[in-house]
mmCIF file with all atom_site columns, C-alpha atoms in Angstrom:
data_model
loop_
_atom_site.group_PDB
_atom_site.id
_atom_site.type_symbol
_atom_site.label_atom_id
_atom_site.label_alt_id
_atom_site.label_comp_id
_atom_site.label_asym_id
_atom_site.label_entity_id
_atom_site.label_seq_id
_atom_site.pdbx_PDB_ins_code
_atom_site.Cartn_x
_atom_site.Cartn_y
_atom_site.Cartn_z
_atom_site.occupancy
_atom_site.B_iso_or_equiv
_atom_site.pdbx_formal_charge
_atom_site.auth_seq_id
_atom_site.auth_comp_id
_atom_site.auth_asym_id
_atom_site.auth_atom_id
_atom_site.pdbx_PDB_model_num
ATOM 1   C CA . MET B 1 1   ? 98.667  71.599  107.258 1.00 70.00 ? 182 MET B CA 1
ATOM 2   C CA . SER B 1 2   ? 96.621  71.582  110.403 1.00 75.00 ? 183 SER B CA 1
ATOM 3   C CA . ALA B 1 3   ? 92.930  72.467  110.566 1.00 78.00 ? 184 ALA B CA 1
ATOM 4   C CA . SER B 1 4   ? 93.815  75.788  112.224 1.00 86.00 ? 185 SER B CA 1
ATOM 5   C CA . GLY B 1 5   ? 96.284  76.510  109.398 1.00 88.00 ? 186 GLY B CA 1
ATOM 6   C CA . ILE B 1 6   ? 93.586  75.847  106.796 1.00 90.00 ? 187 ILE B CA 1
ATOM 7   C CA . GLU B 1 7   ? 91.136  77.998  108.743 1.00 93.00 ? 188 GLU B CA 1
ATOM 8   C CA . ALA B 1 8   ? 93.651  80.859  108.859 1.00 91.00 ? 189 ALA B CA 1
ATOM 9   C CA . LEU B 1 9   ? 94.270  80.494  105.119 1.00 89.00 ? 190 LEU B CA 1
ATOM 10  C CA . ALA B 1 10  ? 90.527  80.439  104.381 1.00 91.00 ? 191 ALA B CA 1
ATOM 11  C CA . SER B 1 11  ? 89.990  83.537  106.511 1.00 92.00 ? 192 SER B CA 1
ATOM 12  C CA . ALA B 1 12  ? 92.857  85.404  104.829 1.00 91.00 ? 193 ALA B CA 1
ATOM 13  C CA . TRP B 1 13  ? 91.630  84.381  101.361 1.00 91.00 ? 194 TRP B CA 1
ATOM 14  C CA . ALA B 1 14  ? 88.075  85.531  102.144 1.00 92.00 ? 195 ALA B CA 1
ATOM 15  C CA . ARG B 1 15  ? 89.375  88.956  103.206 1.00 93.00 ? 196 ARG B CA 1
ATOM 16  C CA . ILE B 1 16  ? 91.690  89.327  100.195 1.00 94.00 ? 197 ILE B CA 1
ATOM 17  C CA . ALA B 1 17  ? 89.041  88.088  97.746  1.00 93.00 ? 198 ALA B CA 1
ATOM 18  C CA . GLU B 1 18  ? 86.505  90.541  99.139  1.00 94.00 ? 199 GLU B CA 1
ATOM 19  C CA . GLU B 1 19  ? 88.968  93.445  98.907  1.00 95.00 ? 200 GLU B CA 1
ATOM 20  C CA . ALA B 1 20  ? 89.795  92.510  95.294  1.00 95.00 ? 201 ALA B CA 1
ATOM 21  C CA . GLU B 1 21  ? 86.080  92.091  94.479  1.00 95.00 ? 202 GLU B CA 1
ATOM 22  C CA . PHE B 1 22  ? 86.603  88.453  93.487  1.00 95.00 ? 203 PHE B CA 1
ATOM 23  C CA . PRO B 1 23  ? 83.137  87.079  92.610  1.00 94.00 ? 204 PRO B CA 1
ATOM 24  C CA . ALA B 1 24  ? 81.679  85.445  95.728  1.00 90.00 ? 205 ALA B CA 1
ATOM 25  C CA . ASP B 1 25  ? 79.878  82.867  93.574  1.00 91.00 ? 206 ASP B CA 1
ATOM 26  C CA . TYR B 1 26  ? 82.984  81.881  91.577  1.00 92.00 ? 207 TYR B CA 1
ATOM 27  C CA . GLU B 1 27  ? 82.870  78.194  90.636  1.00 92.00 ? 208 GLU B CA 1
ATOM 28  C CA . GLY B 1 28  ? 85.762  77.996  88.197  1.00 89.00 ? 209 GLY B CA 1
ATOM 29  C CA . THR B 1 29  ? 84.147  79.520  85.123  1.00 92.00 ? 210 THR B CA 1
ATOM 30  C CA . ALA B 1 30  ? 86.187  82.287  83.551  1.00 93.00 ? 211 ALA B CA 1
ATOM 31  C CA . SER B 1 31  ? 84.664  85.748  83.755  1.00 95.00 ? 212 SER B CA 1
ATOM 32  C CA . PRO B 1 32  ? 86.045  89.239  83.226  1.00 95.00 ? 213 PRO B CA 1
ATOM 33  C CA . GLU B 1 33  ? 85.315  90.030  86.891  1.00 95.00 ? 214 GLU B CA 1
ATOM 34  C CA . ALA B 1 34  ? 87.216  86.979  88.163  1.00 95.00 ? 215 ALA B CA 1
ATOM 35  C CA . HIS B 1 35  ? 90.100  87.773  85.819  1.00 95.00 ? 216 HIS B CA 1
ATOM 36  C CA . ARG B 1 36  ? 90.332  91.392  86.993  1.00 95.00 ? 217 ARG B CA 1
ATOM 37  C CA . ALA B 1 37  ? 90.239  90.311  90.639  1.00 95.00 ? 218 ALA B CA 1
ATOM 38  C CA . SER B 1 38  ? 92.850  87.628  90.016  1.00 95.00 ? 219 SER B CA 1
ATOM 39  C CA . GLU B 1 39  ? 95.149  90.174  88.377  1.00 95.00 ? 220 GLU B CA 1
ATOM 40  C CA . SER B 1 40  ? 94.662  92.527  91.328  1.00 95.00 ? 221 SER B CA 1
ATOM 41  C CA . ILE B 1 41  ? 95.507  89.800  93.845  1.00 95.00 ? 222 ILE B CA 1
ATOM 42  C CA . GLN B 1 42  ? 98.595  88.812  91.857  1.00 95.00 ? 223 GLN B CA 1
ATOM 43  C CA . GLU B 1 43  ? 99.777  92.424  91.841  1.00 94.00 ? 224 GLU B CA 1
ATOM 44  C CA . ARG B 1 44  ? 99.435  92.617  95.623  1.00 93.00 ? 225 ARG B CA 1
ATOM 45  C CA . MET B 1 45  ? 101.384 89.374  95.960  1.00 93.00 ? 226 MET B CA 1
ATOM 46  C CA . ARG B 1 46  ? 104.178 90.625  93.683  1.00 93.00 ? 227 ARG B CA 1
ATOM 47  C CA . GLU B 1 47  ? 104.381 93.880  95.639  1.00 93.00 ? 228 GLU B CA 1
ATOM 48  C CA . HIS B 1 48  ? 104.608 91.954  98.909  1.00 92.00 ? 229 HIS B CA 1
ATOM 49  C CA . ILE B 1 49  ? 107.324 89.649  97.595  1.00 92.00 ? 230 ILE B CA 1
ATOM 50  C CA . VAL B 1 50  ? 109.387 92.554  96.271  1.00 92.00 ? 231 VAL B CA 1
ATOM 51  C CA . ALA B 1 51  ? 108.898 94.737  99.350  1.00 93.00 ? 232 ALA B CA 1
ATOM 52  C CA . THR B 1 52  ? 109.687 92.022  101.896 1.00 92.00 ? 233 THR B CA 1
ATOM 53  C CA . ASN B 1 53  ? 111.732 89.447  99.947  1.00 90.00 ? 234 ASN B CA 1
ATOM 54  C CA . ASP B 1 54  ? 109.273 86.940  101.476 1.00 88.00 ? 235 ASP B CA 1
ATOM 55  C CA . MET B 1 55  ? 109.141 84.107  98.951  1.00 90.00 ? 236 MET B CA 1
ATOM 56  C CA . ARG B 1 56  ? 106.449 82.079  100.758 1.00 89.00 ? 237 ARG B CA 1
ATOM 57  C CA . LEU B 1 57  ? 103.805 83.371  98.338  1.00 90.00 ? 238 LEU B CA 1
ATOM 58  C CA . PHE B 1 58  ? 105.801 82.677  95.194  1.00 91.00 ? 239 PHE B CA 1
ATOM 59  C CA . GLY B 1 59  ? 104.230 79.247  94.581  1.00 92.00 ? 240 GLY B CA 1
ATOM 60  C CA . LEU B 1 60  ? 100.734 80.652  95.035  1.00 92.00 ? 241 LEU B CA 1
ATOM 61  C CA . LEU B 1 61  ? 101.582 83.561  92.734  1.00 93.00 ? 242 LEU B CA 1
ATOM 62  C CA . HIS B 1 62  ? 102.644 81.067  90.075  1.00 94.00 ? 243 HIS B CA 1
ATOM 63  C CA . LEU B 1 63  ? 99.387  79.111  90.418  1.00 94.00 ? 244 LEU B CA 1
ATOM 64  C CA . MET B 1 64  ? 97.305  82.290  90.253  1.00 94.00 ? 245 MET B CA 1
ATOM 65  C CA . GLY B 1 65  ? 99.220  83.354  87.148  1.00 93.00 ? 246 GLY B CA 1
ATOM 66  C CA . GLN B 1 66  ? 98.459  80.052  85.438  1.00 95.00 ? 247 GLN B CA 1
ATOM 67  C CA . ALA B 1 67  ? 94.781  80.338  86.350  1.00 93.00 ? 248 ALA B CA 1
ATOM 68  C CA . SER B 1 68  ? 94.710  83.896  85.032  1.00 93.00 ? 249 SER B CA 1
ATOM 69  C CA . LEU B 1 69  ? 96.336  82.794  81.773  1.00 92.00 ? 250 LEU B CA 1
ATOM 70  C CA . ARG B 1 70  ? 93.730  80.050  81.329  1.00 94.00 ? 251 ARG B CA 1
ATOM 71  C CA . MET B 1 71  ? 90.973  82.606  81.922  1.00 94.00 ? 252 MET B CA 1
ATOM 72  C CA . GLU B 1 72  ? 92.484  84.863  79.248  1.00 93.00 ? 253 GLU B CA 1
ATOM 73  C CA . GLN B 1 73  ? 92.579  81.951  76.810  1.00 93.00 ? 254 GLN B CA 1
ATOM 74  C CA . ALA B 1 74  ? 88.921  81.174  77.490  1.00 94.00 ? 255 ALA B CA 1
ATOM 75  C CA . LEU B 1 75  ? 87.650  84.754  77.550  1.00 95.00 ? 256 LEU B CA 1
ATOM 76  C CA . TRP B 1 76  ? 89.645  86.252  74.690  1.00 94.00 ? 257 TRP B CA 1
ATOM 77  C CA . PRO B 1 77  ? 90.830  83.405  72.410  1.00 94.00 ? 258 PRO B CA 1
ATOM 78  C CA . GLU B 1 78  ? 91.423  85.660  69.390  1.00 95.00 ? 259 GLU B CA 1
ATOM 79  C CA . GLU B 1 79  ? 93.609  88.022  71.414  1.00 93.00 ? 260 GLU B CA 1
ATOM 80  C CA . TYR B 1 80  ? 95.528  85.103  72.908  1.00 91.00 ? 261 TYR B CA 1
ATOM 81  C CA . GLU B 1 81  ? 96.156  83.627  69.442  1.00 94.00 ? 262 GLU B CA 1
ATOM 82  C CA . ARG B 1 82  ? 97.339  87.025  68.173  1.00 94.00 ? 263 ARG B CA 1
ATOM 83  C CA . MET B 1 83  ? 99.807  87.369  71.034  1.00 91.00 ? 264 MET B CA 1
ATOM 84  C CA . THR B 1 84  ? 101.057 83.823  70.451  1.00 91.00 ? 265 THR B CA 1
ATOM 85  C CA . ARG B 1 85  ? 101.679 84.626  66.785  1.00 94.00 ? 266 ARG B CA 1
ATOM 86  C CA . GLU B 1 86  ? 103.462 87.867  67.691  1.00 94.00 ? 267 GLU B CA 1
ATOM 87  C CA . VAL B 1 87  ? 105.738 86.071  70.163  1.00 92.00 ? 268 VAL B CA 1
ATOM 88  C CA . ALA B 1 88  ? 106.579 83.388  67.574  1.00 93.00 ? 269 ALA B CA 1
ATOM 89  C CA . GLU B 1 89  ? 107.358 86.079  64.995  1.00 92.00 ? 270 GLU B CA 1
ATOM 90  C CA . ALA B 1 90  ? 109.495 88.004  67.487  1.00 88.00 ? 271 ALA B CA 1
ATOM 91  C CA . LEU B 1 91  ? 111.462 84.844  68.254  1.00 88.00 ? 272 LEU B CA 1
ATOM 92  C CA . ARG B 1 92  ? 112.043 84.251  64.535  1.00 89.00 ? 273 ARG B CA 1
ATOM 93  C CA . GLU B 1 93  ? 113.170 87.851  64.087  1.00 86.00 ? 274 GLU B CA 1
ATOM 94  C CA . ALA B 1 94  ? 115.466 87.635  67.115  1.00 83.00 ? 275 ALA B CA 1
ATOM 95  C CA . GLY B 1 95  ? 117.218 84.665  65.527  1.00 85.00 ? 276 GLY B CA 1
ATOM 96  C CA . ASP B 1 96  ? 117.980 86.698  62.412  1.00 85.00 ? 277 ASP B CA 1
ATOM 97  C CA . PRO B 1 97  ? 121.701 87.570  62.316  1.00 86.00 ? 278 PRO B CA 1
ATOM 98  C CA . ASN B 1 98  ? 120.770 91.076  61.122  1.00 84.00 ? 279 ASN B CA 1
ATOM 99  C CA . ALA B 1 99  ? 118.329 91.632  63.990  1.00 78.00 ? 280 ALA B CA 1
ATOM 100 C CA . THR B 1 100 ? 118.523 94.856  65.979  1.00 79.00 ? 281 THR B CA 1
ATOM 101 C CA . SER B 1 101 ? 119.609 94.444  69.588  1.00 81.00 ? 282 SER B CA 1
ATOM 102 C CA . TYR B 1 102 ? 117.977 96.332  72.456  1.00 84.00 ? 283 TYR B CA 1
ATOM 103 C CA . THR B 1 103 ? 119.125 96.958  76.000  1.00 90.00 ? 284 THR B CA 1
ATOM 104 C CA . HIS B 1 104 ? 117.268 95.375  78.880  1.00 90.00 ? 285 HIS B CA 1
ATOM 105 C CA . GLU B 1 105 ? 115.965 98.803  79.899  1.00 91.00 ? 286 GLU B CA 1
ATOM 106 C CA . GLU B 1 106 ? 114.569 99.468  76.403  1.00 92.00 ? 287 GLU B CA 1
ATOM 107 C CA . VAL B 1 107 ? 112.756 96.134  76.406  1.00 92.00 ? 288 VAL B CA 1
ATOM 108 C CA . VAL B 1 108 ? 111.324 96.646  79.899  1.00 93.00 ? 289 VAL B CA 1
ATOM 109 C CA . GLN B 1 109 ? 110.127 100.140 78.971  1.00 93.00 ? 290 GLN B CA 1
ATOM 110 C CA . ALA B 1 110 ? 108.463 98.909  75.764  1.00 92.00 ? 291 ALA B CA 1
ATOM 111 C CA . MET B 1 111 ? 106.754 96.038  77.600  1.00 91.00 ? 292 MET B CA 1
ATOM 112 C CA . GLN B 1 112 ? 105.533 98.362  80.354  1.00 92.00 ? 293 GLN B CA 1
ATOM 113 C CA . GLU B 1 113 ? 104.047 100.690 77.736  1.00 91.00 ? 294 GLU B CA 1
ATOM 114 C CA . ARG B 1 114 ? 102.211 97.754  76.135  1.00 91.00 ? 295 ARG B CA 1
ATOM 115 C CA . ILE B 1 115 ? 100.953 96.564  79.528  1.00 88.00 ? 296 ILE B CA 1
ATOM 116 C CA . ASP B 1 116 ? 99.747  100.068 80.365  1.00 87.00 ? 297 ASP B CA 1
ATOM 117 C CA . ARG B 1 117 ? 97.891  100.303 77.036  1.00 87.00 ? 298 ARG B CA 1
ATOM 118 C CA . ALA B 1 118 ? 96.312  96.859  77.570  1.00 86.00 ? 299 ALA B CA 1
ATOM 119 C CA . ARG B 1 119 ? 95.155  97.788  81.074  1.00 84.00 ? 300 ARG B CA 1
ATOM 120 C CA . ASP B 1 120 ? 93.433  100.876 79.695  1.00 79.00 ? 301 ASP B CA 1
ATOM 121 C CA . LYS B 1 121 ? 91.250  98.647  77.514  1.00 72.00 ? 302 LYS B CA 1
ATOM 122 C CA . PRO B 1 122 ? 88.060  97.316  79.137  1.00 68.00 ? 303 PRO B CA 1
ATOM 123 C CA . CYS B 1 123 ? 87.946  93.551  79.678  1.00 58.00 ? 304 CYS B CA 1
#
């Protein structure tokens, strides 16, 4: 990438970070403010990708998602461990031959409800 390309990227990032209230003094340490801003930026990226089918941001979205996950692990380890246990249990239950099956729509609706409830909780 050329110097002008890096400069354009830095300028765009500065504008987006300011709009999302990403901490100006961020040095890599997880904080609730950085996590909230990261989630906001990811949402904007997802909306852009869906609206335009422009996949150029997909790699950056993936990296931001990984960074956000690491922040969650550092900030809320007990909650992360609980979710890990719940996923493991759900996988065990799904492998049960007597398990109840759900449609894709039912699963998406249930997950959206859980996401909505989690977003209502303060970080």
